[in-house]
Amino acid sequence: MSTILFVVAFVGLGLGTLLFAMSGGRGGLSSTLHSQSRGSRRFATFAFFASLLLLGVVVPGAVIAAELNKDDIPHAQVSGLTPQEKHGAELFGRRCGLCHTLKAANAVARVGPNLDDLAPNEKFVLDAIQKGRSNGGGQMPANIYTGQDAVDVAKFVAKSVGSDESSGG
């Protein structure tokens, strides 16, 4: 959606530039802007600052707002993340993504197990976070996250790999 908004804004800007360029002639906008009258200078100044505001603040603000409100991860077929799962994604990126592979977090590491392949459920992930693990190529410390942070990471991982409470891990 943000891409479409961005493209529409620049198509509008292009069409506006085209109309501006083609409106020459005695009564056209071109003669008004090139006039030395006080009104034409005010209009040109207003048009410049309006364009600057639109392109420098409004369009980037709309794109940033659309990205911040995103609750889908299309490349990993994950949609409808809750606020807790979004928080879990952020926390996963800080510590867990250094060792684990998880497509939804854009994490590619080879120390810990590939969570996309393992597909652990929420209980398994929470247990691993609380107790730690020591097998394979590394050692995961216990309590890497605690409390609600640990629950949020577990929810994010479980949703990302498509597992539910009844599945194993």
Coordinates of N, CA, C and O in Angstrom, one line a residue:
M1 N 0.8 -1.2 0.0 CA 0.0 0.0 0.0 C 0.9 1.3 0.0 O 0.6 2.2 -0.7
S2 N 1.9 1.2 0.8 CA 2.8 2.4 0.8 C 3.5 2.6 -0.5 O 3.7 3.8 -0.9
T3 N 3.8 1.6 -1.2 CA 4.4 1.7 -2.5 C 3.4 2.4 -3.5 O 3.8 3.3 -4.3
I4 N 2.2 2.0 -3.4 CA 1.2 2.6 -4.3 C 1.0 4.1 -4.0 O 1.0 4.9 -4.9
L5 N 1.0 4.4 -2.7 CA 0.9 5.8 -2.3 C 2.0 6.6 -2.8 O 1.9 7.7 -3.3
F6 N 3.2 6.1 -2.7 CA 4.4 6.7 -3.2 C 4.4 7.0 -4.7 O 4.7 8.1 -5.1
V7 N 4.0 6.0 -5.4 CA 4.0 6.1 -6.9 C 2.9 7.1 -7.3 O 3.1 7.9 -8.2
V8 N 1.7 7.0 -6.6 CA 0.7 8.0 -7.0 C 1.1 9.4 -6.7 O 0.8 10.3 -7.5
A9 N 1.8 9.6 -5.6 CA 2.3 11.0 -5.3 C 3.3 11.5 -6.4 O 3.2 12.6 -6.8
F10 N 4.2 10.6 -6.9 CA 5.1 11.1 -7.9 C 4.5 11.2 -9.3 O 4.9 12.0 -10.1
V11 N 3.4 10.4 -9.6 CA 2.7 10.5 -10.8 C 2.0 11.9 -10.8 O 2.0 12.6 -11.8
G12 N 1.4 12.2 -9.6 CA 0.7 13.5 -9.5 C 1.7 14.7 -9.7 O 1.4 15.7 -10.3
L13 N 2.9 14.5 -9.1 CA 3.9 15.5 -9.2 C 4.3 15.7 -10.7 O 4.5 16.8 -11.2
G14 N 4.5 14.6 -11.4 CA 4.8 14.6 -12.8 C 3.8 15.3 -13.7 O 4.1 16.1 -14.5
L15 N 2.5 14.9 -13.4 CA 1.4 15.5 -14.2 C 1.3 17.0 -13.9 O 1.1 17.8 -14.8
G16 N 1.5 17.4 -12.6 CA 1.5 18.8 -12.2 C 2.6 19.6 -12.9 O 2.4 20.7 -13.4
T17 N 3.8 19.0 -13.0 CA 4.9 19.6 -13.7 C 4.6 19.7 -15.2 O 4.9 20.8 -15.8
L18 N 4.0 18.7 -15.8 CA 3.7 18.8 -17.2 C 2.6 19.9 -17.5 O 2.8 20.7 -18.4
L19 N 1.6 19.9 -16.6 CA 0.6 21.0 -16.8 C 1.2 22.4 -16.6 O 0.9 23.3 -17.4
F20 N 2.1 22.5 -15.7 CA 2.8 23.8 -15.4 C 3.6 24.2 -16.6 O 3.6 25.3 -17.1
A21 N 4.3 23.2 -17.2 CA 5.2 23.5 -18.3 C 4.4 23.9 -19.6 O 4.8 24.7 -20.4
M22 N 3.2 23.3 -19.7 CA 2.4 23.5 -20.9 C 1.4 24.7 -20.8 O 0.7 25.0 -21.8
S23 N 1.4 25.3 -19.7 CA 0.4 26.4 -19.5 C 1.0 27.8 -19.9 O 0.7 28.8 -19.3
G24 N 1.9 27.8 -20.8 CA 2.6 29.0 -21.2 C 1.6 29.9 -21.9 O 0.4 29.6 -22.1
G25 N 2.1 31.1 -22.4 CA 1.2 32.0 -23.1 C 0.9 33.2 -22.2 O 1.3 33.2 -21.0
R26 N 0.3 34.2 -22.8 CA 0.0 35.4 -22.1 C -0.8 35.2 -20.8 O -0.5 35.8 -19.8
G27 N -1.9 34.5 -20.9 CA -2.7 34.4 -19.7 C -2.4 33.1 -18.9 O -3.1 32.8 -18.0
G28 N -1.3 32.4 -19.2 CA -1.0 31.2 -18.5 C -0.3 31.4 -17.2 O 0.1 32.5 -16.9
L29 N -0.1 30.3 -16.6 CA 0.6 30.3 -15.3 C 2.1 30.8 -15.5 O 2.6 31.4 -14.6
S30 N 2.7 30.5 -16.6 CA 4.0 30.8 -16.8 C 4.2 32.3 -16.8 O 5.2 32.8 -16.2
S31 N 3.3 33.1 -17.4 CA 3.5 34.5 -17.4 C 3.2 35.1 -16.0 O 3.8 36.1 -15.6
T32 N 2.3 34.4 -15.3 CA 2.1 34.9 -13.9 C 3.3 34.7 -13.0 O 3.7 35.6 -12.3
L33 N 4.0 33.6 -13.2 CA 5.1 33.3 -12.3 C 6.3 34.2 -12.7 O 7.2 34.5 -11.9
H34 N 6.4 34.5 -14.0 CA 7.6 35.3 -14.5 C 7.4 36.8 -14.4 O 8.2 37.5 -14.7
S35 N 6.2 37.1 -13.9 CA 5.9 38.5 -13.8 C 6.7 39.1 -12.5 O 7.1 38.3 -11.7
Q36 N 6.9 40.3 -12.5 CA 7.7 40.9 -11.4 C 6.7 41.5 -10.3 O 7.2 42.2 -9.4
S37 N 5.5 41.2 -10.4 CA 4.5 41.7 -9.5 C 4.7 41.0 -8.1 O 5.1 39.9 -8.0
R38 N 4.2 41.7 -7.1 CA 4.3 41.2 -5.7 C 3.5 39.9 -5.6 O 3.9 38.9 -5.0
G39 N 2.3 39.9 -6.2 CA 1.4 38.7 -6.2 C 2.0 37.5 -6.8 O 1.9 36.4 -6.3
S40 N 2.7 37.7 -7.9 CA 3.3 36.5 -8.6 C 4.5 35.9 -7.8 O 4.7 34.7 -7.7
R41 N 5.2 36.8 -7.1 CA 6.3 36.3 -6.3 C 5.8 35.6 -5.1 O 6.3 34.5 -4.6
R42 N 4.7 36.1 -4.5 CA 4.0 35.4 -3.4 C 3.5 34.0 -3.8 O 3.7 33.0 -3.1
F43 N 2.9 34.0 -5.0 CA 2.4 32.7 -5.5 C 3.5 31.7 -5.7 O 3.4 30.5 -5.3
A44 N 4.6 32.1 -6.3 CA 5.8 31.3 -6.6 C 6.4 30.8 -5.2 O 6.7 29.6 -5.1
T45 N 6.5 31.7 -4.3 CA 7.0 31.3 -3.0 C 6.1 30.3 -2.3 O 6.5 29.2 -1.7
F46 N 4.8 30.5 -2.3 CA 3.8 29.6 -1.7 C 3.9 28.2 -2.4 O 3.9 27.2 -1.8
A47 N 3.9 28.2 -3.8 CA 4.0 27.0 -4.5 C 5.3 26.2 -4.2 O 5.2 25.0 -4.0
F48 N 6.4 26.9 -4.0 CA 7.6 26.2 -3.7 C 7.5 25.6 -2.3 O 7.9 24.4 -2.1
F49 N 7.1 26.3 -1.3 CA 7.0 25.8 0.1 C 5.9 24.7 0.2 O 6.1 23.7 1.0
A50 N 4.8 24.8 -0.5 CA 3.8 23.8 -0.5 C 4.4 22.5 -1.1 O 4.2 21.4 -0.6
S51 N 5.1 22.6 -2.2 CA 5.8 21.4 -2.8 C 6.8 20.8 -1.8 O 6.9 19.6 -1.7
L52 N 7.6 21.7 -1.2 CA 8.6 21.2 -0.3 C 7.9 20.5 0.9 O 8.4 19.4 1.3
L53 N 6.8 21.0 1.4 CA 6.1 20.4 2.5 C 5.6 19.0 2.1 O 5.7 18.0 2.8
L54 N 5.0 19.0 0.9 CA 4.4 17.8 0.4 C 5.4 16.7 0.2 O 5.3 15.6 0.7
L55 N 6.5 17.0 -0.5 CA 7.5 16.0 -0.8 C 8.5 15.7 0.3 O 9.0 14.6 0.4
G56 N 8.7 16.7 1.2 CA 9.7 16.5 2.3 C 9.1 16.0 3.6 O 9.8 15.5 4.4
V57 N 7.8 16.2 3.8 CA 7.2 15.8 5.0 C 6.0 14.9 4.9 O 6.0 13.8 5.5
V58 N 5.0 15.2 4.1 CA 3.8 14.5 4.0 C 4.0 13.1 3.4 O 3.6 12.1 3.9
V59 N 4.7 13.0 2.2 CA 4.9 11.7 1.6 C 5.8 10.8 2.4 O 5.4 9.7 2.7
P60 N 6.9 11.3 2.9 CA 7.7 10.4 3.8 C 7.0 10.0 5.0 O 7.1 8.9 5.5
G61 N 6.2 10.9 5.6 CA 5.5 10.6 6.8 C 4.4 9.5 6.6 O 4.3 8.6 7.4
A62 N 3.8 9.6 5.4 CA 2.8 8.6 5.1 C 3.4 7.2 4.9 O 2.9 6.2 5.4
V63 N 4.6 7.2 4.3 CA 5.3 5.9 4.1 C 5.8 5.3 5.4 O 5.6 4.1 5.7
I64 N 6.3 6.2 6.3 CA 6.8 5.7 7.6 C 5.7 5.2 8.4 O 5.8 4.2 9.1
A65 N 4.5 6.0 8.4 CA 3.4 5.5 9.2 C 2.9 4.2 8.7 O 2.5 3.3 9.5
A66 N 2.9 4.0 7.4 CA 2.4 2.7 6.9 C 3.3 1.6 7.3 O 2.8 0.5 7.6
E67 N 4.6 1.8 7.3 CA 5.6 0.8 7.8 C 5.4 0.5 9.3 O 5.5 -0.7 9.7
L68 N 5.2 1.5 10.1 CA 5.1 1.3 11.5 C 3.9 0.5 11.9 O 3.9 -0.2 12.9
N69 N 2.8 0.7 11.1 CA 1.6 0.1 11.4 C 1.4 -1.3 10.8 O 0.4 -1.9 10.8
K70 N 2.5 -1.8 10.1 CA 2.5 -3.0 9.4 C 2.4 -4.2 10.4 O 3.2 -4.3 11.4
D71 N 1.4 -5.1 10.2 CA 1.3 -6.2 11.1 C 1.4 -7.5 10.3 O 0.9 -8.6 10.7
D72 N 2.0 -7.4 9.1 CA 2.2 -8.6 8.3 C 3.7 -8.7 7.9 O 4.4 -7.7 7.8
I73 N 4.1 -10.0 7.6 CA 5.5 -10.2 7.1 C 5.2 -11.1 5.9 O 5.3 -12.3 5.9
P74 N 5.0 -10.4 4.7 CA 4.6 -11.1 3.5 C 5.6 -12.2 3.1 O 5.2 -13.3 2.6
H75 N 6.9 -11.9 3.1 CA 7.9 -12.8 2.6 C 7.9 -14.1 3.4 O 8.4 -15.1 3.0
A76 N 7.3 -14.1 4.6 CA 7.3 -15.3 5.5 C 5.9 -15.9 5.6 O 5.7 -16.8 6.4
Q77 N 4.9 -15.3 4.9 CA 3.5 -15.7 5.0 C 3.0 -15.6 6.4 O 2.3 -16.5 6.9
V78 N 3.4 -14.6 7.1 CA 2.9 -14.3 8.4 C 2.0 -13.1 8.4 O 2.4 -12.0 7.8
S79 N 0.8 -13.1 8.9 CA -0.1 -12.0 8.9 C -0.8 -11.8 10.2 O -0.9 -12.8 11.0
G80 N -1.2 -10.6 10.5 CA -2.0 -10.3 11.7 C -1.3 -10.4 13.0 O -1.8 -11.0 14.0
L81 N 0.0 -9.9 13.0 CA 0.7 -9.9 14.3 C 0.1 -9.1 15.3 O -0.4 -7.9 15.1
T82 N 0.0 -9.6 16.6 CA -0.5 -8.8 17.7 C 0.6 -7.9 18.2 O 1.7 -8.1 17.8
P83 N 0.2 -6.9 19.0 CA 1.3 -6.0 19.6 C 2.3 -6.8 20.4 O 3.5 -6.5 20.3
Q84 N 1.9 -7.9 21.1 CA 2.9 -8.7 21.8 C 3.8 -9.5 20.8 O 5.0 -9.6 21.1
E85 N 3.3 -9.9 19.7 CA 4.1 -10.6 18.7 C 5.1 -9.7 18.0 O 6.2 -10.0 17.7
K86 N 4.6 -8.4 17.8 CA 5.5 -7.4 17.2 C 6.7 -7.1 18.2 O 7.8 -7.0 17.7
H87 N 6.3 -7.0 19.4 CA 7.4 -6.8 20.5 C 8.3 -8.0 20.5 O 9.5 -7.8 20.6
G88 N 7.8 -9.2 20.4 CA 8.6 -10.4 20.4 C 9.5 -10.4 19.1 O 10.6 -10.9 19.2
A89 N 9.0 -9.9 18.0 CA 9.9 -9.9 16.8 C 11.0 -8.9 17.0 O 12.2 -9.2 16.6
E90 N 10.8 -7.8 17.7 CA 11.8 -6.9 17.9 C 12.9 -7.5 18.9 O 14.1 -7.4 18.7
L91 N 12.4 -8.2 19.9 CA 13.3 -8.8 20.9 C 14.1 -9.9 20.2 O 15.3 -10.1 20.5
F92 N 13.4 -10.7 19.4 CA 14.1 -11.8 18.7 C 15.3 -11.3 17.9 O 16.3 -11.8 17.8
G93 N 15.0 -10.1 17.2 CA 16.1 -9.5 16.4 C 17.3 -9.1 17.2 O 18.4 -9.1 16.7
R94 N 17.0 -8.7 18.4 CA 18.1 -8.2 19.3 C 19.1 -9.3 19.7 O 20.3 -9.1 19.7
R95 N 18.6 -10.4 20.1 CA 19.4 -11.5 20.7 C 19.3 -12.8 19.9 O 20.3 -13.4 19.6
C96 N 18.1 -13.3 19.7 CA 17.9 -14.6 19.2 C 18.4 -14.8 17.7 O 18.9 -15.8 17.4
G97 N 18.2 -13.7 16.9 CA 18.6 -13.8 15.5 C 20.1 -13.9 15.3 O 20.5 -14.1 14.2
L98 N 20.9 -13.7 16.4 CA 22.3 -13.8 16.2 C 22.8 -15.3 16.1 O 23.8 -15.6 15.5
C99 N 21.9 -16.2 16.6 CA 22.3 -17.6 16.5 C 21.3 -18.5 15.7 O 21.7 -19.5 15.2
H100 N 20.0 -18.0 15.6 CA 19.0 -18.8 15.0 C 18.6 -18.3 13.6 O 18.6 -17.1 13.4
T101 N 18.1 -19.2 12.8 CA 17.6 -18.8 11.5 C 16.0 -18.8 11.7 O 15.4 -19.7 12.2
L102 N 15.4 -17.7 11.2 CA 14.0 -17.5 11.2 C 13.6 -16.6 10.1 O 14.0 -15.4 10.2
K103 N 12.9 -17.1 9.1 CA 12.6 -16.3 7.9 C 11.8 -15.0 8.3 O 12.1 -13.9 7.7
A104 N 10.9 -15.1 9.2 CA 10.0 -14.0 9.5 C 10.8 -12.8 10.2 O 10.4 -11.7 10.1
A105 N 12.0 -13.1 10.7 CA 12.8 -12.1 11.4 C 14.0 -11.7 10.5 O 14.9 -11.0 11.0
N106 N 14.0 -12.2 9.3 CA 15.2 -12.0 8.4 C 16.5 -12.4 9.1 O 17.5 -11.8 8.9
A107 N 16.4 -13.5 9.9 CA 17.6 -13.9 10.6 C 18.1 -15.2 9.9 O 17.4 -16.2 9.7
V108 N 19.4 -15.2 9.6 CA 20.1 -16.3 9.0 C 21.4 -16.5 9.8 O 22.4 -15.8 9.6
A109 N 21.3 -17.5 10.7 CA 22.5 -17.8 11.5 C 22.7 -19.3 11.5 O 21.7 -20.1 11.3
R110 N 23.8 -19.8 11.9 CA 24.1 -21.2 11.8 C 24.5 -21.9 13.1 O 24.9 -23.0 13.2
V111 N 24.5 -21.1 14.2 CA 24.9 -21.6 15.5 C 23.8 -22.5 16.1 O 24.0 -23.6 16.5
G112 N 22.6 -21.9 16.3 CA 21.5 -22.6 16.9 C 20.7 -23.2 15.8 O 20.9 -23.1 14.6
P113 N 19.6 -24.0 16.2 CA 18.8 -24.7 15.2 C 18.0 -23.7 14.3 O 17.7 -22.6 14.8
N114 N 17.7 -24.1 13.1 CA 16.9 -23.4 12.2 C 15.5 -23.5 12.7 O 14.9 -24.6 12.6
L115 N 14.9 -22.4 13.2 CA 13.5 -22.5 13.8 C 12.5 -22.7 12.7 O 11.4 -23.3 13.0
D116 N 12.7 -22.3 11.5 CA 11.7 -22.6 10.4 C 11.6 -24.1 10.2 O 10.5 -24.6 10.0
D117 N 12.7 -24.8 10.3 CA 12.7 -26.3 10.1 C 12.2 -27.0 11.3 O 11.5 -28.0 11.3
L118 N 12.6 -26.5 12.5 CA 12.2 -27.1 13.8 C 10.7 -26.9 14.1 O 10.1 -27.8 14.6
A119 N 10.2 -25.8 13.7 CA 8.8 -25.4 13.9 C 8.3 -25.6 15.3 O 7.3 -26.4 15.6
P120 N 9.0 -25.1 16.3 CA 8.6 -25.3 17.7 C 7.3 -24.6 18.1 O 7.0 -23.5 17.5
N121 N 6.5 -25.1 19.0 CA 5.3 -24.4 19.5 C 5.7 -23.4 20.6 O 6.9 -23.4 21.0
E122 N 4.7 -22.7 21.0 CA 5.0 -21.6 22.0 C 5.6 -22.1 23.3 O 6.5 -21.6 23.9
K123 N 5.0 -23.3 23.8 CA 5.5 -23.8 25.1 C 7.0 -24.3 25.0 O 7.8 -24.1 25.9
F124 N 7.4 -24.9 23.8 CA 8.7 -25.3 23.6 C 9.7 -24.1 23.6 O 10.8 -24.2 24.2
V125 N 9.3 -23.1 22.9 CA 10.2 -21.9 22.8 C 10.3 -21.3 24.2 O 11.4 -20.9 24.6
L126 N 9.2 -21.1 24.9 CA 9.3 -20.5 26.2 C 10.2 -21.3 27.1 O 11.0 -20.8 27.9
D127 N 10.1 -22.7 27.1 CA 10.9 -23.6 27.9 C 12.4 -23.4 27.5 O 13.2 -23.3 28.4
A128 N 12.7 -23.3 26.2 CA 14.1 -23.1 25.8 C 14.6 -21.7 26.3 O 15.8 -21.6 26.7
I129 N 13.8 -20.7 26.3 CA 14.2 -19.4 26.7 C 14.5 -19.4 28.2 O 15.4 -18.8 28.7
Q130 N 13.6 -20.1 29.0 CA 13.7 -20.1 30.4 C 14.9 -21.0 30.9 O 15.6 -20.6 31.8
K131 N 15.0 -22.1 30.3 CA 16.0 -23.1 30.8 C 17.3 -23.1 30.0 O 18.3 -23.7 30.4
G132 N 17.3 -22.6 28.8 CA 18.5 -22.6 27.9 C 18.6 -24.0 27.3 O 17.9 -24.9 27.6
R133 N 19.6 -24.1 26.4 CA 19.8 -25.3 25.7 C 21.3 -25.5 25.4 O 22.1 -24.5 25.3
S134 N 21.8 -26.7 25.4 CA 23.2 -27.0 25.1 C 23.3 -28.2 24.2 O 23.5 -29.3 24.8
N135 N 23.2 -28.0 22.9 CA 23.4 -29.1 22.0 C 23.7 -28.5 20.6 O 23.3 -27.4 20.4
G136 N 24.3 -29.2 19.8 CA 24.7 -28.7 18.5 C 25.9 -27.8 18.6 O 26.8 -28.1 19.3
G137 N 25.9 -26.7 17.8 CA 27.1 -25.9 17.7 C 27.3 -24.8 18.7 O 28.2 -24.1 18.7
G138 N 26.4 -24.7 19.7 CA 26.5 -23.6 20.6 C 25.7 -23.9 21.9 O 25.2 -24.9 22.1
Q139 N 25.7 -22.9 22.8 CA 25.0 -23.0 24.1 C 24.1 -21.8 24.3 O 24.6 -20.7 24.3
M140 N 22.8 -22.0 24.4 CA 21.9 -20.9 24.6 C 21.7 -20.7 26.1 O 21.4 -21.7 26.9
P141 N 22.0 -19.5 26.6 CA 21.9 -19.3 28.1 C 20.5 -19.3 28.6 O 19.6 -19.0 27.8
A142 N 20.3 -19.7 29.8 CA 19.0 -19.7 30.4 C 18.6 -18.2 30.6 O 19.4 -17.3 30.8
N143 N 17.3 -18.0 30.6 CA 16.7 -16.7 30.9 C 17.3 -15.5 30.0 O 17.5 -14.4 30.5
I144 N 17.4 -15.8 28.8 CA 17.9 -14.8 27.8 C 16.9 -13.7 27.8 O 17.2 -12.5 27.6
Y145 N 15.6 -14.0 28.0 CA 14.5 -13.0 28.3 C 13.7 -13.6 29.4 O 13.6 -14.8 29.6
T146 N 13.1 -12.7 30.2 CA 12.3 -13.2 31.3 C 10.9 -12.5 31.2 O 10.7 -11.5 30.5
G147 N 10.0 -13.1 32.0 CA 8.6 -12.5 32.1 C 7.9 -12.4 30.8 O 7.9 -13.3 30.0
Q148 N 7.2 -11.2 30.6 CA 6.4 -11.0 29.4 C 7.3 -10.9 28.2 O 6.8 -11.3 27.1
D149 N 8.5 -10.5 28.3 CA 9.4 -10.5 27.1 C 9.6 -11.9 26.6 O 9.6 -12.1 25.4
A150 N 9.8 -12.9 27.5 CA 10.0 -14.3 27.0 C 8.7 -14.8 26.4 O 8.8 -15.5 25.3
V151 N 7.6 -14.5 26.9 CA 6.3 -14.9 26.4 C 6.1 -14.3 25.0 O 5.7 -15.0 24.1
D152 N 6.4 -13.0 24.8 CA 6.3 -12.3 23.6 C 7.1 -13.0 22.5 O 6.7 -13.2 21.3
V153 N 8.4 -13.3 22.8 CA 9.3 -13.9 21.8 C 8.7 -15.3 21.5 O 8.7 -15.7 20.3
A154 N 8.3 -16.1 22.5 CA 7.7 -17.4 22.2 C 6.5 -17.3 21.3 O 6.3 -18.1 20.4
K155 N 5.6 -16.3 21.5 CA 4.4 -16.2 20.7 C 4.8 -15.8 19.2 O 4.3 -16.3 18.3
F156 N 5.8 -14.9 19.1 CA 6.3 -14.5 17.8 C 6.8 -15.7 17.0 O 6.5 -16.0 15.9
V157 N 7.7 -16.5 17.7 CA 8.3 -17.6 17.0 C 7.3 -18.6 16.6 O 7.3 -19.1 15.4
A158 N 6.4 -19.0 17.5 CA 5.4 -20.0 17.2 C 4.5 -19.5 16.0 O 4.2 -20.3 15.2
K159 N 4.1 -18.3 16.0 CA 3.2 -17.8 14.9 C 4.0 -17.7 13.6 O 3.5 -18.1 12.6
S160 N 5.3 -17.4 13.7 CA 6.1 -17.3 12.5 C 6.3 -18.6 11.8 O 6.4 -18.7 10.6
V161 N 6.4 -19.7 12.6 CA 6.7 -21.0 12.0 C 5.4 -21.8 11.8 O 5.4 -22.9 11.3
G162 N 4.2 -21.2 12.2 CA 2.9 -21.8 11.9 C 2.6 -22.9 12.8 O 1.7 -23.7 12.5
S163 N 3.2 -22.9 14.0 CA 2.8 -24.0 14.9 C 1.7 -23.5 15.9 O 1.6 -22.3 16.1
D164 N 1.0 -24.5 16.5 CA 0.0 -24.1 17.5 C 0.4 -24.9 18.8 O 1.4 -25.6 18.8
E165 N -0.4 -24.7 19.8 CA -0.1 -25.3 21.1 C 0.0 -26.9 21.0 O 0.6 -27.5 21.8
S166 N -0.8 -27.5 20.1 CA -0.8 -28.9 20.1 C 0.3 -29.6 19.4 O 0.6 -30.8 19.5
S167 N 1.1 -28.8 18.6 CA 2.1 -29.3 17.8 C 3.4 -29.5 18.6 O 3.6 -28.7 19.6
G168 N 4.2 -30.4 18.2 CA 5.5 -30.6 19.0 C 6.6 -29.7 18.5 O 6.4 -28.9 17.6
G169 N 7.8 -29.9 19.1 CA 8.9 -29.0 18.6 C 10.2 -29.6 18.9 O 10.5 -30.3 19.8

